[in-house]
Amino acid sequence: MTRRTFSGGNPAVYAIALVVVAVTLGPVIYAVLGGFRSNAQLASDPVGMPDPWVWSNYAGVLTSGSFWRYALNSTVIAIVTTAVGSLFGVMAAYPLARYRFRGREALFGIFTLGLLFPITVAIIPLFLMVRDLQLDNSFWGVALPQAAFALPLTIVILRPFLAALPTEIEEAALIDGATRVGFFWRILLPLSGPGLVTVGVLAFVASWNAYLLPLLILNDPVAKTLPLGVADFSTEHAADTAGVLAFTSLAMIPALVFFLVMERRIVNGLQGAVKG
Amino acid sequence: MTAVTDHGPAADRARARSAAARGPGSRRRLRTPWRTRLEILFFVTPALVLFAVFLVVPVVQAGRYSLYDWNGLGPMDDFVGLANYASALGNEVFRGAVGHNLTIVVLSILIQLPLGLGIALLLNREIRGRTALRVIIFVPYVLAEVVASVVWFMLLQPNGAIDALLESIGLGGVVQLWLGDPDVALYTVMVVLTWKYLGLAVILMLAGLQGVPEELYEAAQIDGASWWQVQRRIAVPLLSPTIRTWVFLSMIGSLQQFDMVWILTAGGPANSTTTMATYLISQGTDRSLYGYASAVAVLLFGISFVLAALYQTFVLRPRSERRPETEVGR
């Protein structure tokens, strides 16, 4: 949308914008550039430019193997979380949106109540339960609880979305002899693509960034996710500031790329979530 | 209402059968046919099972554990009633944590609201590079809490980049042990939290501003209003539903704060930055006081719930009911 009414900015507006950008991106740029410096450079001049540029920090991280394993674990867990949460969510949202049955609002109410319970409240029993199910150190142990906690928001967003799809399509399909289950898979699911992408992106980002649940469930270094890897690396290599900055910068890249590709979806999703 | 359940040959037949069985006029005539019920079950069951097993059961269990003195091993047979709650409420560290959480709630609103509002109004004008600015301001929010915290931890180290920066602009005198001084650490954490979450406030408020009708601005301008008057008299009032929602989200997030505090300070020094969530985790997993930690979890939920309910009752609901026409962006 364009605002022609108050067009243009005076120098003060641009100055403020510049400060905002500097403060926002400063730490990110510091980390990326810091990864190209040596520890000696960082110690002698904490805010300078790399001189000379040191490639060994990044090379070290990229050839260590552990970075790739963490990234792979994060990817697998985020994909399982997103797939399970979105599929189960859209399946539940379908009757809640398009069937009329007794107890429908009560059922919807139960799911929305889940919005009230952050994972922190349930974390201790969840940790013990996952351990008892012997799912600790497995990606199911993280993905299934994350999917469960993603369900309320998924259903709250998808229900009005599915309800808004035209009734005629469904009638036509059923007259043509489709079963309701067949209609769901072959027609409704493709039609709900945009809504599914939104809830999927939100679930993926939440899972990718999650720390508390993986912290408790994944102790085995082989099973750890990227945030755990970053935290571990930074404590284990506390003296190697440049190495930590390189590791952390590399860990930012997937999230930033994903964000740039999905920016619209993430922002719309958050706005949708807020507006209810 | 978009329900189409009662269309379709199978559903019709089923309904006719059940209606016939019960006779016309029966109140039960609208009973859901068995076939439809099976379909509903098919669609709802997976989500319901997942939700029950991994959300409802753990939440209920937290309530149950909180009544026992239990270390997570062996039978849970030492029922202590509300003793865990009593000792949490009587514990100075826990009470401190509640205070820190409330401080974070209040400071988040006091700092991020004016900043976020200002930046959103700024970005709502037609300036060059506006799209890029909007993306940039949102970057910190997208980074994992852990990643952001580790970078800030590095920046804030003694003789680190922040100190060097302050010295280079002649503010060497304010240099502190940012994360190591109990009097300063919580405020340092606040600065980092502001950096991390400001983008969310800006994005939501920009979305709210999109809902302000263009004509209002034009009319005001024709009447000779200045940019500032337009913002103050039109944009900000019309933005109030968005602001109220953002405050609600920010409040709940501040009460749950764990990741960033855990990485930056782990609650220290001397418990000066402990939040309810970091306290819960250190008591539960580090010291295996599962009963006690569960009581803390229930208290955390209780405090969040009461604050949310109060906010909902006194701030979110009354206005939106009285003046539905200002529900911009809904």
XYZ file of C-alpha atoms in Angstrom:
606
model
C 0.000 0.000 0.000
C 1.328 3.419 -0.798
C 0.761 6.497 1.204
C 0.861 9.359 -1.185
C -0.442 11.739 1.422
C 2.694 12.190 3.456
C 5.323 11.348 0.970
C 9.018 11.445 1.323
C 11.199 11.706 4.310
C 13.354 14.506 5.552
C 16.964 13.886 6.507
C 15.980 13.319 10.139
C 13.754 10.401 9.152
C 16.579 8.806 7.213
C 18.985 9.404 10.078
C 16.673 7.632 12.509
C 16.174 4.794 10.041
C 19.932 4.449 9.724
C 20.371 4.233 13.490
C 17.647 1.585 13.666
C 19.341 -0.460 10.959
C 22.763 -0.135 12.588
C 21.494 -1.223 15.995
C 19.453 -4.059 14.515
C 22.101 -5.492 12.239
C 25.163 -4.494 14.267
C 25.379 -7.667 16.371
C 24.753 -9.866 13.324
C 27.449 -8.132 11.276
C 29.823 -8.200 14.241
C 29.374 -11.959 14.518
C 29.849 -12.614 10.802
C 32.933 -10.379 10.527
C 34.250 -11.631 13.860
C 34.287 -15.115 12.412
C 36.768 -13.854 9.814
C 39.162 -12.519 12.445
C 41.675 -14.191 14.689
C 41.356 -14.215 18.454
C 44.373 -11.931 18.616
C 42.659 -9.439 16.314
C 39.501 -9.607 18.402
C 41.419 -9.025 21.606
C 43.543 -6.137 20.371
C 40.741 -4.311 18.578
C 37.270 -5.688 19.460
C 35.389 -3.710 16.798
C 37.793 -3.546 13.849
C 37.557 -5.082 10.432
C 39.278 -8.408 9.710
C 42.897 -7.675 8.818
C 43.946 -9.982 7.301
C 40.804 -12.004 6.644
C 41.016 -15.340 8.421
C 39.156 -18.206 6.772
C 40.201 -20.970 9.113
C 37.409 -20.389 11.684
C 34.671 -20.961 9.153
C 36.608 -23.728 7.452
C 37.092 -25.412 10.815
C 33.383 -25.364 11.608
C 32.335 -26.505 8.141
C 34.759 -29.421 8.146
C 34.153 -30.478 11.749
C 31.109 -32.578 10.976
C 29.338 -31.701 14.185
C 27.892 -28.530 12.660
C 26.380 -30.526 9.812
C 25.025 -33.154 12.173
C 23.347 -30.504 14.347
C 21.909 -28.837 11.252
C 20.641 -32.165 9.919
C 19.070 -33.048 13.289
C 17.375 -29.650 13.446
C 16.088 -30.084 9.911
C 14.697 -33.556 10.534
C 13.019 -32.535 13.798
C 11.560 -29.374 12.272
C 10.229 -31.292 9.267
C 8.657 -34.030 11.409
C 7.159 -31.407 13.752
C 5.764 -29.437 10.820
C 4.449 -32.484 8.953
C 2.770 -34.087 11.965
C 1.437 -30.817 13.403
C 0.087 -29.516 10.101
C -1.414 -32.811 8.891
C -3.117 -33.643 12.185
C -4.089 -29.989 12.538
C -5.738 -29.671 9.137
C -7.481 -33.013 9.617
C -8.961 -31.842 12.918
C -9.775 -28.396 11.563
C -11.799 -29.902 8.687
C -14.745 -31.297 10.695
C -14.484 -28.380 13.128
C -14.928 -26.020 10.187
C -17.318 -27.848 7.888
C -19.332 -30.436 9.826
C -22.206 -29.618 12.074
C -22.226 -31.916 15.069
C -22.954 -31.757 18.721
C -19.929 -31.000 20.824
C -18.167 -29.238 17.966
C -17.648 -25.981 19.801
C -16.645 -27.861 22.942
C -14.020 -29.795 20.972
C -12.732 -26.595 19.405
C -12.663 -25.038 22.854
C -10.503 -27.873 24.166
C -7.951 -27.323 21.417
C -7.907 -23.552 21.896
C -7.396 -24.048 25.631
C -4.037 -25.480 24.641
C -2.984 -21.940 23.694
C -2.990 -21.127 27.388
C -0.405 -23.736 28.269
C 3.130 -22.882 27.270
C 5.528 -25.785 27.068
C 7.336 -24.491 30.170
C 4.413 -25.480 32.378
C 4.429 -29.070 31.137
C 8.172 -29.451 30.689
C 8.968 -31.575 33.756
C 6.286 -34.250 33.183
C 7.015 -34.123 29.471
C 10.693 -34.767 30.100
C 9.930 -37.696 32.408
C 7.317 -39.100 30.047
C 9.592 -38.954 27.018
C 12.262 -40.673 29.076
C 9.814 -43.404 30.141
C 8.744 -43.903 26.528
C 12.460 -44.205 25.722
C 12.130 -41.446 23.190
C 14.914 -39.367 24.728
C 17.684 -38.654 22.261
C 15.320 -39.545 19.414
C 13.831 -36.926 17.154
C 10.338 -38.230 17.905
C 10.851 -37.265 21.546
C 11.159 -33.616 20.512
C 8.989 -33.530 17.393
C 5.838 -35.122 18.848
C 5.528 -32.778 21.856
C 6.358 -29.810 19.617
C 3.682 -30.889 17.153
C 1.198 -31.259 20.011
C 1.963 -27.748 21.251
C 1.707 -26.412 17.678
C -1.781 -27.898 17.237
C -3.834 -25.200 19.006
C -2.502 -22.347 16.871
C -2.686 -24.502 13.719
C -6.340 -25.317 14.324
C -7.238 -21.773 15.334
C -5.731 -20.422 12.093
C -6.976 -23.177 9.775
C -10.553 -23.442 10.987
C -11.774 -20.093 9.633
C -9.630 -20.633 6.555
C -11.311 -23.946 5.745
C -14.725 -22.578 6.640
C -14.252 -19.826 4.052
C -13.745 -22.258 1.159
C -16.894 -22.343 -0.998
C -19.457 -24.989 -0.076
C -20.301 -25.628 -3.727
C -17.023 -27.413 -4.373
C -17.759 -29.887 -1.649
C -21.332 -30.461 -2.806
C -20.205 -30.982 -6.381
C -17.558 -33.477 -5.327
C -19.981 -35.423 -3.150
C -22.607 -35.491 -5.900
C -19.914 -36.835 -8.213
C -19.562 -39.702 -5.792
C -16.476 -38.697 -3.847
C -16.376 -39.847 -0.263
C -15.749 -37.214 2.320
C -12.339 -38.664 3.079
C -11.531 -38.697 -0.620
C -12.767 -35.132 -0.924
C -10.502 -34.133 1.959
C -7.365 -35.634 0.435
C -7.921 -34.808 -3.200
C -9.679 -31.464 -3.112
C -9.642 -29.802 0.275
C -5.974 -30.402 1.062
C -4.715 -28.850 -2.206
C -7.152 -25.952 -1.788
C -5.937 -25.220 1.726
C -2.355 -24.840 0.489
C -1.912 -21.181 1.456
C -3.292 -21.709 4.961
C -1.188 -24.818 5.404
C 1.962 -22.996 4.340
C 1.316 -20.325 6.954
C 0.805 -22.741 9.849
C 3.644 -24.922 8.554
C 6.087 -22.025 8.478
C 5.147 -21.006 12.016
C 5.596 -24.568 13.297
C 8.877 -24.951 11.424
C 10.369 -21.726 12.765
C 9.253 -22.516 16.321
C 10.795 -25.972 16.111
C 13.985 -24.757 14.460
C 14.569 -22.165 17.192
C 13.417 -24.298 20.134
C 15.816 -24.693 23.016
C 14.145 -25.747 26.273
C 12.584 -29.041 25.160
C 15.614 -30.241 23.131
C 17.840 -29.196 26.048
C 16.084 -31.672 28.318
C 15.394 -34.452 25.817
C 18.572 -34.547 23.732
C 21.689 -35.232 25.777
C 23.552 -37.357 23.298
C 25.813 -35.137 21.144
C 24.773 -37.208 18.127
C 21.121 -36.204 18.582
C 21.522 -32.504 19.384
C 19.977 -29.682 17.381
C 21.593 -26.484 16.149
C 20.602 -24.248 19.089
C 21.983 -26.855 21.501
C 25.094 -27.111 19.360
C 25.593 -23.344 19.451
C 25.159 -23.264 23.229
C 27.536 -26.211 23.736
C 30.132 -24.898 21.342
C 30.120 -21.487 22.997
C 30.717 -22.936 26.459
C 33.239 -25.557 25.367
C 35.254 -23.103 23.275
C 34.724 -20.107 25.529
C 38.287 -18.913 24.974
C 38.028 -19.185 21.191
C 35.828 -16.153 20.567
C 36.457 -16.124 16.811
C 35.536 -19.800 16.537
C 32.329 -19.281 18.487
C 31.405 -16.316 16.285
C 32.029 -18.381 13.149
C 29.925 -21.260 14.470
C 27.120 -18.922 15.539
C 27.156 -17.028 12.230
C 26.843 -20.240 10.275
C 23.977 -21.285 12.526
C 22.152 -18.058 11.600
C 22.252 -18.701 7.874
C 19.508 -21.337 7.525
C 17.094 -19.275 9.637
C 17.872 -16.091 7.714
C 17.534 -17.741 4.307
C 14.294 -19.387 5.345
C 13.039 -16.057 6.665
C 13.912 -14.160 3.497
C 12.152 -16.765 1.364
C 9.119 -17.020 3.652
C 9.007 -13.430 4.937
C 5.480 -12.763 3.738
C 4.182 -16.013 5.231
C 5.857 -15.517 8.587
C 4.611 -11.971 8.927
C 1.104 -12.811 7.715
C 1.009 -15.802 10.005
C 1.932 -13.741 13.031
C -0.594 -11.085 12.125
C -3.256 -13.720 11.573
C -2.380 -15.318 14.868
C -2.761 -12.014 16.632
C -6.020 -11.061 15.021
C -7.532 -14.463 15.781
C -22.382 -21.273 8.776
C -20.750 -23.413 6.193
C -21.519 -26.852 7.492
C -22.475 -29.159 4.667
C -22.739 -32.311 6.686
C -26.337 -32.875 5.780
C -25.698 -33.021 2.079
C -24.425 -36.015 0.236
C -26.224 -39.251 -0.510
C -24.702 -41.350 2.222
C -25.344 -38.808 4.904
C -28.904 -38.327 3.684
C -29.699 -41.981 3.799
C -28.182 -42.333 7.204
C -30.106 -39.402 8.486
C -33.363 -40.684 7.053
C -32.800 -43.983 8.776
C -32.075 -42.551 12.151
C -34.916 -40.078 11.847
C -37.340 -42.818 10.902
C -36.216 -44.953 13.795
C -37.005 -42.247 16.250
C -40.100 -40.852 14.631
C -40.778 -37.333 13.466
C -40.759 -34.545 15.943
C -38.250 -36.272 18.133
C -35.695 -33.896 19.547
C -33.057 -36.410 18.640
C -33.830 -36.166 14.962
C -30.800 -33.947 14.349
C -28.503 -36.497 15.871
C -25.350 -36.873 13.881
C -25.563 -39.961 11.646
C -23.144 -42.768 12.454
C -21.382 -42.483 9.162
C -20.641 -38.821 9.739
C -19.521 -39.629 13.229
C -17.013 -42.119 11.906
C -15.696 -39.492 9.535
C -15.376 -36.957 12.322
C -13.593 -39.538 14.455
C -11.262 -40.354 11.591
C -10.302 -36.709 11.141
C -10.151 -35.627 14.755
C -8.615 -38.639 16.478
C -4.959 -38.217 15.472
C -4.859 -34.611 16.650
C -6.833 -35.401 19.774
C -4.542 -38.286 20.752
C -1.372 -36.266 20.133
C -2.845 -33.313 22.016
C -3.978 -35.479 24.927
C -0.757 -37.461 25.286
C 1.793 -34.694 24.866
C -0.075 -31.648 26.129
C -3.049 -32.451 28.362
C -1.460 -35.341 30.270
C 1.803 -33.481 31.055
C -0.102 -30.388 32.162
C -2.296 -32.472 34.474
C 0.734 -34.412 35.688
C 2.497 -31.165 36.587
C -0.414 -30.438 38.883
C -0.182 -33.903 40.423
C 3.610 -33.918 40.870
C 3.384 -30.578 42.611
C 1.627 -32.264 45.550
C 4.423 -34.766 46.159
C 7.966 -34.678 47.366
C 9.497 -36.576 44.493
C 12.894 -36.802 42.846
C 11.700 -38.449 39.645
C 12.892 -41.910 40.586
C 10.996 -44.656 42.379
C 7.385 -44.483 43.508
C 5.753 -41.130 43.959
C 4.330 -41.821 47.419
C 5.389 -38.933 49.582
C 2.255 -36.810 49.432
C 2.975 -33.412 50.909
C -0.154 -31.486 49.950
C 0.559 -27.848 49.319
C 3.927 -27.873 51.067
C 5.812 -27.382 47.786
C 3.737 -24.293 47.065
C 4.339 -22.993 50.548
C 8.080 -23.426 50.281
C 8.174 -21.837 46.813
C 6.200 -18.832 47.990
C 8.400 -18.604 51.053
C 11.583 -18.895 49.006
C 13.469 -15.693 48.421
C 14.894 -16.818 45.080
C 11.452 -17.695 43.747
C 9.970 -14.430 44.953
C 12.902 -12.662 43.364
C 12.199 -14.514 40.122
C 8.565 -13.354 40.174
C 9.819 -9.821 40.697
C 12.260 -10.140 37.785
C 9.508 -11.467 35.525
C 7.220 -8.593 36.481
C 10.071 -6.131 35.899
C 10.598 -7.647 32.447
C 6.859 -7.343 31.741
C 6.737 -3.680 32.757
C 10.018 -2.626 31.138
C 9.202 -4.480 27.905
C 6.008 -2.479 27.589
C 7.528 0.837 28.665
C 10.496 0.505 26.286
C 9.179 -1.424 23.317
C 5.800 0.265 23.011
C 7.047 3.805 22.318
C 10.008 2.551 20.292
C 7.926 0.116 18.269
C 5.188 2.663 17.713
C 7.669 5.328 16.658
C 9.459 3.061 14.216
C 6.184 1.746 12.804
C 4.872 5.284 12.194
C 8.201 6.154 10.615
C 8.186 3.130 8.339
C 4.607 3.829 7.378
C 5.686 6.887 5.418
C 6.905 6.664 1.921
C 10.642 6.616 2.374
C 13.183 4.981 0.137
C 14.202 1.476 1.154
C 11.120 1.020 3.294
C 10.635 -2.625 2.328
C 14.240 -3.459 3.141
C 13.894 -1.643 6.454
C 10.878 -3.704 7.386
C 12.717 -6.928 6.666
C 15.821 -5.786 8.539
C 13.989 -4.735 11.680
C 12.421 -8.186 11.846
C 15.706 -10.104 11.535
C 16.479 -10.378 15.277
C 13.045 -11.836 15.937
C 13.647 -14.651 13.460
C 17.023 -15.675 14.842
C 16.932 -18.427 17.436
C 17.007 -17.064 20.981
C 20.133 -19.113 21.633
C 21.970 -17.767 18.597
C 21.093 -14.177 19.477
C 22.068 -14.703 23.118
C 25.444 -16.219 22.293
C 26.317 -13.270 20.048
C 25.275 -10.789 22.729
C 27.168 -12.748 25.353
C 30.286 -12.279 23.227
C 29.554 -8.588 22.657
C 29.077 -7.958 26.363
C 32.212 -9.694 27.580
C 34.589 -7.527 29.617
C 36.826 -5.699 27.110
C 34.499 -6.896 24.387
C 32.993 -5.014 21.486
C 30.394 -3.075 23.497
C 33.039 -1.788 25.881
C 35.332 -0.869 22.990
C 32.486 0.884 21.202
C 31.578 2.913 24.285
C 35.208 3.907 24.802
C 35.605 4.943 21.187
C 32.709 7.395 21.513
C 34.000 8.741 24.798
C 31.663 6.861 27.083
C 34.353 4.672 28.612
C 33.159 5.788 32.029
C 29.909 3.838 31.836
C 31.614 0.528 31.122
C 30.477 -2.118 33.602
C 30.516 -5.799 34.206
C 27.384 -5.921 32.091
C 26.416 -9.471 32.902
C 28.508 -9.922 36.022
C 27.197 -7.175 38.271
C 24.013 -8.124 40.176
C 22.820 -4.515 40.067
C 23.219 -4.239 36.302
C 22.648 -7.704 34.828
C 18.837 -7.582 34.664
C 18.924 -4.271 32.791
C 21.536 -5.628 30.399
C 19.248 -8.568 29.744
C 16.429 -6.072 29.123
C 18.501 -4.346 26.439
C 19.086 -7.657 24.679
C 15.408 -8.604 24.986
C 14.458 -5.245 23.486
C 16.785 -5.837 20.536
C 15.346 -9.304 20.026
C 11.634 -8.583 20.278
C 11.231 -5.006 19.026
C 10.745 -6.286 15.475
C 7.582 -8.140 16.487
C 6.061 -4.942 17.892
C 6.977 -3.025 14.735
C 5.590 -5.659 12.371
C 2.304 -5.980 14.243
C 1.843 -2.223 14.449
C 2.640 -1.808 10.770
C -0.030 -4.404 10.061
C -2.454 -2.399 12.174
C -1.572 0.790 10.311
C -2.379 -0.919 7.019
C -5.954 -1.095 8.241
C -6.278 2.670 8.699
C -8.339 3.939 5.760
C -6.425 6.198 3.403
C -9.328 8.648 3.306
C -8.822 9.543 6.943
C -5.298 10.733 6.230
C -6.413 12.622 3.157
C -9.292 14.289 4.962
C -7.021 15.322 7.783
C -4.479 16.717 5.398
C -7.092 18.724 3.556
C -8.110 20.151 6.924
C -4.526 21.274 7.314
C -3.352 18.807 9.916
C 0.378 18.297 10.273
C 2.029 14.879 10.019
C 2.410 14.783 13.767
C -1.243 15.701 14.411
C -2.383 13.014 12.009
C -0.321 10.398 13.804
C -1.463 11.458 17.235
C -5.145 11.976 16.486
C -5.782 9.299 13.864
C -3.099 6.637 13.529
C -2.365 5.971 17.182
C -6.002 5.840 18.361
C -6.934 3.547 15.492
C -3.956 1.387 16.322
C -5.069 0.805 19.884
C -6.563 -2.677 19.303
C -3.234 -3.798 17.812
C -1.346 -2.231 20.687
C -3.535 -3.960 23.241
C -3.008 -7.311 21.562
C 0.734 -6.763 21.357
C 0.879 -5.846 25.063
C -0.919 -9.090 25.832
C 1.541 -11.182 23.798
C 4.514 -9.339 25.225
C 3.247 -9.866 28.761
C 2.831 -13.608 28.341
C 6.213 -13.916 26.601
C 7.943 -11.944 29.360
C 6.481 -14.207 32.031
C 7.716 -17.321 30.216
C 11.189 -15.967 29.474
C 13.772 -18.749 29.586
C 16.139 -19.181 26.620
C 17.855 -15.808 26.538
C 18.280 -15.483 30.279
C 19.578 -19.035 30.512
C 22.297 -18.395 27.911
C 23.199 -14.859 28.945
C 23.390 -15.292 32.717
C 21.842 -18.637 33.698
C 19.926 -16.587 36.270
C 23.028 -15.161 37.881
C 24.929 -13.390 39.194
C 23.606 -14.074 42.683
C 20.152 -14.895 41.257
C 19.797 -11.301 40.104
C 18.295 -12.347 36.747
C 16.515 -15.567 37.729
C 13.123 -15.890 36.078
C 10.399 -18.317 37.091
C 11.288 -20.512 34.116
C 15.039 -20.631 34.771
C 14.328 -21.293 38.451
C 11.971 -24.109 37.503
C 14.551 -25.770 35.276
C 17.425 -25.435 37.711
C 15.336 -26.870 40.544
C 13.833 -29.611 38.408
C 16.555 -30.991 36.222
C 19.726 -29.904 38.006
C 18.555 -30.778 41.506
C 15.905 -33.390 40.650
C 13.304 -31.672 42.806
C 10.503 -32.639 40.452
C 7.661 -32.120 42.889
C 8.930 -28.699 43.883
C 9.699 -27.689 40.277
C 6.187 -28.741 39.276
C 4.746 -26.496 41.976
C 6.811 -23.656 40.493
C 5.442 -24.544 37.028
C 1.881 -24.410 38.330
C 2.566 -21.086 40.032
C 4.091 -19.770 36.796
C 0.974 -20.813 34.959
C -1.250 -19.391 37.683
C 0.465 -16.002 37.637
C 0.366 -15.871 33.819
C -3.264 -16.896 33.827
C -4.337 -14.341 36.419
C -2.490 -11.522 34.663
C -3.882 -12.618 31.293
C -7.395 -12.841 32.687
C -7.155 -9.437 34.352
C -5.806 -7.899 31.172
C -8.474 -9.624 29.112
C -11.219 -8.370 31.418
C -10.090 -4.823 32.017
C -8.180 -3.880 28.889
C -8.884 -6.148 25.936
C -12.600 -6.708 26.252
C -14.419 -3.604 27.495
C -13.225 -1.220 24.796
C -13.613 -3.608 21.928
C -17.187 -4.221 23.022
C -17.989 -0.596 23.477
C -16.394 0.651 20.289
C -16.377 -2.151 17.776
C -15.929 0.358 14.948
C -12.336 0.925 16.004
C -11.443 -2.715 15.497
C -8.967 -1.842 12.808
C -7.307 -4.669 11.005
C -9.621 -7.378 12.234
